[in-house]
Short mmCIF file of C-alpha atoms in Angstrom, two decimals:
data_model
loop_
_atom_site.label_atom_id
_atom_site.label_comp_id
_atom_site.label_asym_id
_atom_site.label_seq_id
_atom_site.Cartn_x
_atom_site.Cartn_y
_atom_site.Cartn_z
CA MET A 1 38.22 34.76 -28.97
CA LYS A 2 41.84 34.44 -30.86
CA LEU A 3 41.16 36.19 -34.04
CA PHE A 4 43.48 35.34 -37.20
CA GLY A 5 44.90 38.52 -39.35
CA ARG A 6 45.20 41.84 -38.85
CA ARG A 7 43.39 44.16 -37.24
CA PRO A 8 43.20 47.72 -38.06
CA ARG A 9 41.29 50.16 -37.07
CA LEU A 10 37.96 51.28 -38.10
CA GLN A 11 38.68 54.78 -40.39
CA THR A 12 36.25 58.08 -39.89
CA SER A 13 34.99 59.62 -42.91
CA PRO A 14 37.64 61.53 -45.23
CA THR A 15 34.90 64.13 -45.68
CA GLU A 16 33.49 66.07 -42.48
CA ILE A 17 29.77 65.43 -42.71
CA PRO A 18 27.87 66.44 -39.83
CA GLY A 19 25.85 63.70 -38.62
CA TRP A 20 25.82 60.78 -36.47
CA THR A 21 28.55 57.99 -35.91
CA ALA A 22 27.58 54.41 -35.19
CA GLU A 23 30.65 51.39 -34.45
CA PHE A 24 29.10 47.63 -33.90
CA ARG A 25 30.30 44.12 -34.51
CA ASP A 26 28.51 41.09 -35.97
CA THR A 27 29.77 37.85 -37.54
CA LEU A 28 28.38 37.69 -41.51
CA ASP A 29 28.18 34.18 -43.28
CA SER A 30 30.54 32.82 -45.57
CA VAL A 31 30.20 30.87 -48.47
CA HIS A 32 31.09 27.76 -46.23
CA PRO A 33 28.19 26.32 -44.68
CA GLY A 34 28.83 27.06 -40.65
CA LEU A 35 31.64 29.15 -40.99
CA GLY A 36 31.56 32.87 -40.72
CA PHE A 37 33.39 36.19 -40.24
CA VAL A 38 34.02 38.44 -37.43
CA ALA A 39 33.07 41.91 -38.48
CA GLN A 40 33.62 45.53 -37.43
CA PHE A 41 31.16 47.88 -38.54
CA ARG A 42 31.62 51.93 -38.83
CA VAL A 43 28.60 53.53 -40.06
CA GLU A 44 28.22 57.47 -40.39
CA TRP A 45 24.66 58.91 -41.47
CA ARG A 46 22.85 62.33 -41.43
CA ARG A 47 19.05 63.26 -42.04
CA PRO A 48 18.12 63.25 -45.86
CA GLY A 49 16.34 67.03 -45.79
CA PRO A 50 16.51 69.63 -43.30
CA SER A 51 17.91 68.97 -40.18
CA LEU A 52 15.55 68.36 -37.05
CA ALA A 53 16.50 68.63 -33.37
CA GLY A 54 17.46 65.55 -31.63
CA ARG A 55 19.48 62.67 -32.48
CA MET A 56 17.91 60.01 -35.22
CA PRO A 57 18.48 56.01 -34.46
CA ALA A 58 21.44 53.93 -36.06
CA GLY A 59 18.69 51.08 -36.49
CA GLU A 60 17.77 51.66 -40.35
CA PRO A 61 21.49 52.69 -41.36
CA CYS A 62 23.22 50.05 -39.48
CA ARG A 63 21.19 47.50 -40.91
CA ALA A 64 21.60 49.24 -44.48
CA VAL A 65 25.17 48.39 -44.67
CA ARG A 66 24.63 45.39 -42.83
CA GLU A 67 22.74 43.89 -45.34
CA LEU A 68 24.92 44.91 -48.66
CA ALA A 69 27.97 43.51 -46.49
CA GLU A 70 26.27 40.30 -45.61
CA ALA A 71 25.56 39.62 -49.48
CA THR A 72 28.88 40.21 -50.49
CA ALA A 73 30.54 38.14 -47.76
CA ALA A 74 28.47 35.10 -48.40
CA GLN A 75 30.08 34.93 -51.70
CA HIS A 76 33.53 34.43 -50.23
CA SER A 77 35.14 32.05 -48.32
CA VAL A 78 36.58 32.58 -45.00
CA LEU A 79 40.15 31.68 -45.98
CA ARG A 80 40.75 35.04 -48.45
CA PHE A 81 38.91 36.86 -45.63
CA GLU A 82 40.82 40.21 -46.73
CA ALA A 83 39.35 39.81 -50.21
CA ALA A 84 35.94 39.46 -48.72
CA GLU A 85 36.50 43.12 -47.18
CA GLN A 86 38.00 44.43 -50.09
CA ASP A 87 35.06 43.72 -51.94
CA ILE A 88 32.60 44.92 -49.32
CA ASN A 89 34.18 48.50 -49.03
CA HIS A 90 34.37 48.53 -52.37
CA ASP A 91 30.76 47.98 -53.09
CA LEU A 92 29.98 50.44 -50.22
CA SER A 93 32.01 52.95 -51.60
CA ARG A 94 30.55 52.96 -54.65
CA ARG A 95 26.84 53.09 -52.98
CA MET A 96 27.42 56.46 -51.08
CA PRO A 97 25.09 57.99 -50.13
CA LEU A 98 23.59 55.59 -49.35
CA ARG A 99 19.58 55.75 -48.62
CA ALA A 100 18.09 54.00 -46.03
CA ILE A 101 14.48 54.67 -44.69
CA GLY A 102 14.46 58.15 -42.89
CA ALA A 103 18.23 58.67 -43.47
CA GLU A 104 21.18 58.61 -45.49
CA VAL A 105 24.33 56.95 -44.99
CA THR A 106 27.44 59.03 -45.94
CA TRP A 107 29.98 56.57 -44.87
CA ALA A 108 30.95 53.25 -44.07
CA GLN A 109 33.59 50.99 -43.21
CA VAL A 110 33.51 47.07 -42.87
CA LEU A 111 36.61 45.40 -41.20
CA LEU A 112 37.11 41.44 -41.33
CA SER A 113 39.04 39.03 -39.33
CA VAL A 114 38.30 35.10 -38.90
CA ASP A 115 38.97 33.10 -35.18
CA GLU A 116 41.76 30.98 -35.76
CA GLY A 117 39.58 27.71 -34.78
CA THR A 118 37.47 28.68 -38.00
CA HIS A 119 40.54 29.24 -40.16
CA ALA A 120 41.79 25.92 -39.31
CA HIS A 121 38.51 23.84 -39.97
CA ALA A 122 38.37 26.10 -43.70
CA GLU A 123 41.51 24.62 -44.54
CA ARG A 124 40.65 21.15 -43.37
CA VAL A 125 37.57 20.86 -45.49
CA PHE A 126 39.42 22.71 -48.76
CA GLN A 127 41.77 20.00 -47.95
CA ALA A 128 39.62 17.13 -48.02
CA ARG A 129 37.55 18.14 -50.81
CA ARG A 130 40.75 18.63 -52.77
CA GLU A 131 41.76 15.41 -51.94
CA MET A 132 38.56 14.02 -53.22
CA GLU A 133 38.92 15.50 -56.40
CA ILE A 134 41.96 14.63 -57.20
CA ASP A 135 40.27 10.96 -55.78
CA ALA A 136 37.55 11.73 -58.40
CA LEU A 137 39.98 12.29 -61.11
CA THR A 138 42.31 9.62 -60.29
CA GLN A 139 38.81 7.28 -60.36
CA ARG A 140 37.68 9.06 -63.94
CA GLN A 141 41.14 8.23 -65.39
CA THR A 142 41.35 4.62 -64.14
CA LEU A 143 38.08 3.74 -65.86
CA ALA A 144 39.06 5.33 -69.22
CA ARG A 145 42.14 3.30 -69.31
CA ILE A 146 40.01 0.09 -68.81
CA ASN A 147 38.07 1.24 -71.54
CA PHE A 148 40.35 1.78 -73.87
CA MET A 149 42.30 -1.52 -72.80
CA ASN A 150 38.81 -3.42 -73.36
CA ASP A 151 38.18 -1.64 -76.02
CA GLU A 152 41.62 -1.21 -78.15
CA ILE A 153 44.31 -2.86 -76.52
CA LEU A 154 43.02 -6.27 -75.81
CA ARG A 155 40.55 -6.38 -78.75
CA THR A 156 43.31 -8.28 -80.62
CA PRO A 157 46.46 -10.42 -79.95
CA GLY A 158 48.18 -7.90 -82.41
CA SER A 159 46.82 -4.85 -80.60
CA ALA A 160 48.20 -5.99 -77.17
CA ARG A 161 51.42 -6.82 -78.87
CA ILE A 162 51.81 -3.59 -80.20
CA TYR A 163 50.89 -1.96 -76.83
CA LEU A 164 53.31 -3.74 -74.73
CA MET A 165 56.20 -2.75 -77.58
CA LEU A 166 54.94 0.94 -77.17
CA GLU A 167 55.44 0.79 -73.70
CA ASN A 168 58.61 -1.33 -73.71
CA THR A 169 60.13 1.55 -76.02
CA VAL A 170 58.67 4.45 -73.95
CA ARG A 171 60.87 2.85 -70.88
CA LEU A 172 63.77 1.47 -72.41
CA GLY A 173 64.34 3.65 -75.66
CA THR A 174 64.47 -0.01 -77.76
CA LEU A 175 62.79 -2.21 -78.98
CA PRO A 176 62.04 -5.70 -76.78
CA PRO A 177 64.63 -8.22 -77.27
CA GLY A 178 63.53 -10.68 -79.77
CA THR A 179 61.27 -8.66 -81.63
CA ASP A 180 60.10 -9.96 -85.03
CA VAL A 181 59.32 -7.09 -86.59
CA ASP A 182 57.94 -8.73 -89.93
CA LEU A 183 55.57 -11.46 -87.91
CA LEU A 184 54.39 -8.35 -85.14
CA VAL A 185 53.44 -6.46 -89.13
CA ARG A 186 51.68 -9.50 -90.20
CA GLU A 187 49.88 -10.52 -86.72
CA VAL A 188 48.65 -7.15 -86.56
CA GLN A 189 46.86 -7.27 -90.41
CA GLN A 190 46.07 -10.29 -89.80
CA TRP A 191 43.73 -9.00 -86.94
CA ARG A 192 42.10 -6.16 -89.15
CA PRO A 193 38.66 -6.06 -88.84
CA GLU A 194 38.92 -6.21 -92.45
CA SER A 195 40.57 -9.13 -93.13
CA GLN A 196 39.01 -11.80 -94.91
CA TRP A 197 38.92 -14.60 -91.81
CA VAL A 198 37.77 -11.91 -88.89
CA VAL A 199 34.82 -11.10 -91.44
CA VAL A 200 34.41 -14.99 -92.88
CA ALA A 201 34.46 -15.62 -88.49
CA GLN A 202 31.91 -13.03 -88.01
CA LEU A 203 29.51 -14.38 -90.18
CA LEU A 204 29.82 -17.80 -89.32
CA HIS A 205 29.43 -16.79 -85.27
CA THR A 206 26.06 -14.78 -86.63
CA PHE A 207 24.56 -17.49 -88.90
CA LEU A 208 25.49 -19.95 -85.79
CA SER A 209 23.78 -18.45 -83.63
CA LYS A 210 20.67 -17.97 -85.87
CA LEU A 211 20.52 -21.87 -86.15
CA SER A 212 18.47 -24.66 -83.71
CA SER A 213 21.41 -26.19 -81.47
CA ALA A 214 20.57 -29.33 -83.99
CA ASP A 215 21.19 -27.60 -86.94
CA ALA A 216 24.21 -26.26 -85.18
CA ASP A 217 25.58 -29.25 -84.57
CA GLU A 218 24.72 -31.22 -87.72
CA LEU A 219 26.99 -27.74 -89.17
CA LEU A 220 29.55 -28.14 -86.72
CA SER A 221 29.76 -31.93 -88.24
CA THR A 222 29.92 -31.27 -91.82
CA VAL A 223 33.00 -29.03 -91.02
CA ARG A 224 34.59 -31.40 -88.91
CA SER A 225 34.02 -33.63 -91.98
CA LEU A 226 35.84 -31.12 -94.18
CA PHE A 227 38.71 -30.87 -91.82
CA LEU A 228 39.25 -34.26 -91.63
CA TYR A 229 39.10 -34.92 -95.68
CA TYR A 230 41.98 -32.25 -96.18
CA GLY A 231 44.06 -33.67 -93.35
CA GLU A 232 43.44 -31.25 -91.03
CA LYS A 233 42.75 -34.36 -87.78
CA GLU A 234 44.66 -31.77 -85.12
CA LEU A 235 41.83 -28.60 -86.49
CA ALA A 236 39.04 -31.51 -86.68
CA GLU A 237 39.90 -32.39 -82.84
CA GLN A 238 39.72 -28.82 -81.65
CA LEU A 239 36.03 -28.36 -83.17
CA PRO A 240 33.58 -28.91 -80.25
CA SER A 241 31.57 -31.80 -80.38
CA GLU A 242 28.04 -29.91 -80.11
CA THR A 243 27.14 -26.03 -80.05
CA ALA A 244 27.46 -24.47 -76.45
CA GLU A 245 23.83 -22.90 -75.59
CA ALA A 246 23.83 -19.52 -74.93
CA PRO A 247 23.29 -18.26 -71.20
CA GLU A 248 19.71 -17.20 -70.71
#
């Protein structure tokens, strides 16, 4: 298996403490499910009490070091194996001497590497996740723009004209040719929510919605007669002959 990254040699303890030494290899899970590090361990240990004859088994000292390394490695990405290695060895060094069942670990070091296939797969996962985040951000921005257009820009013809004018001003640095500023100001003011005709229209709409169809038709007929009385035939013709029924 071809490994990604450097492969330095495991070091011995800087202090010569009598005891036993073990070196072994294992795999450690990373923060990415299914992707892990290749780890080389060196563990040195001794008896915690008076020395007794015979070699101590390596099981408990090595297990204690491996469990600490596993906990730290699980918080790191395989794309940052060097940072994971540094954190593991820092955590081990500050815990020395490390007590295990029937033993005392005096020195431990872990070297991490990642095989090229794992590294390449992690890069693809990272890139895919980044693209998904960009897509999600683009969708949120688009939705916010749509809501802004619906709620603010397209609410009145005046606000729509101002928006188009500003868009052209930003791109071209000047107002669109033929823009009548006075007319634009009057149109914008005309569509303000507090404008008299807007308030009247809202009140009439609310009033009509509360009437029966027959009463609403009668009211429209009365308004049409008023238009004709004041010589506004075109306005009278634009009024509907009867009120439209609200959809169920």
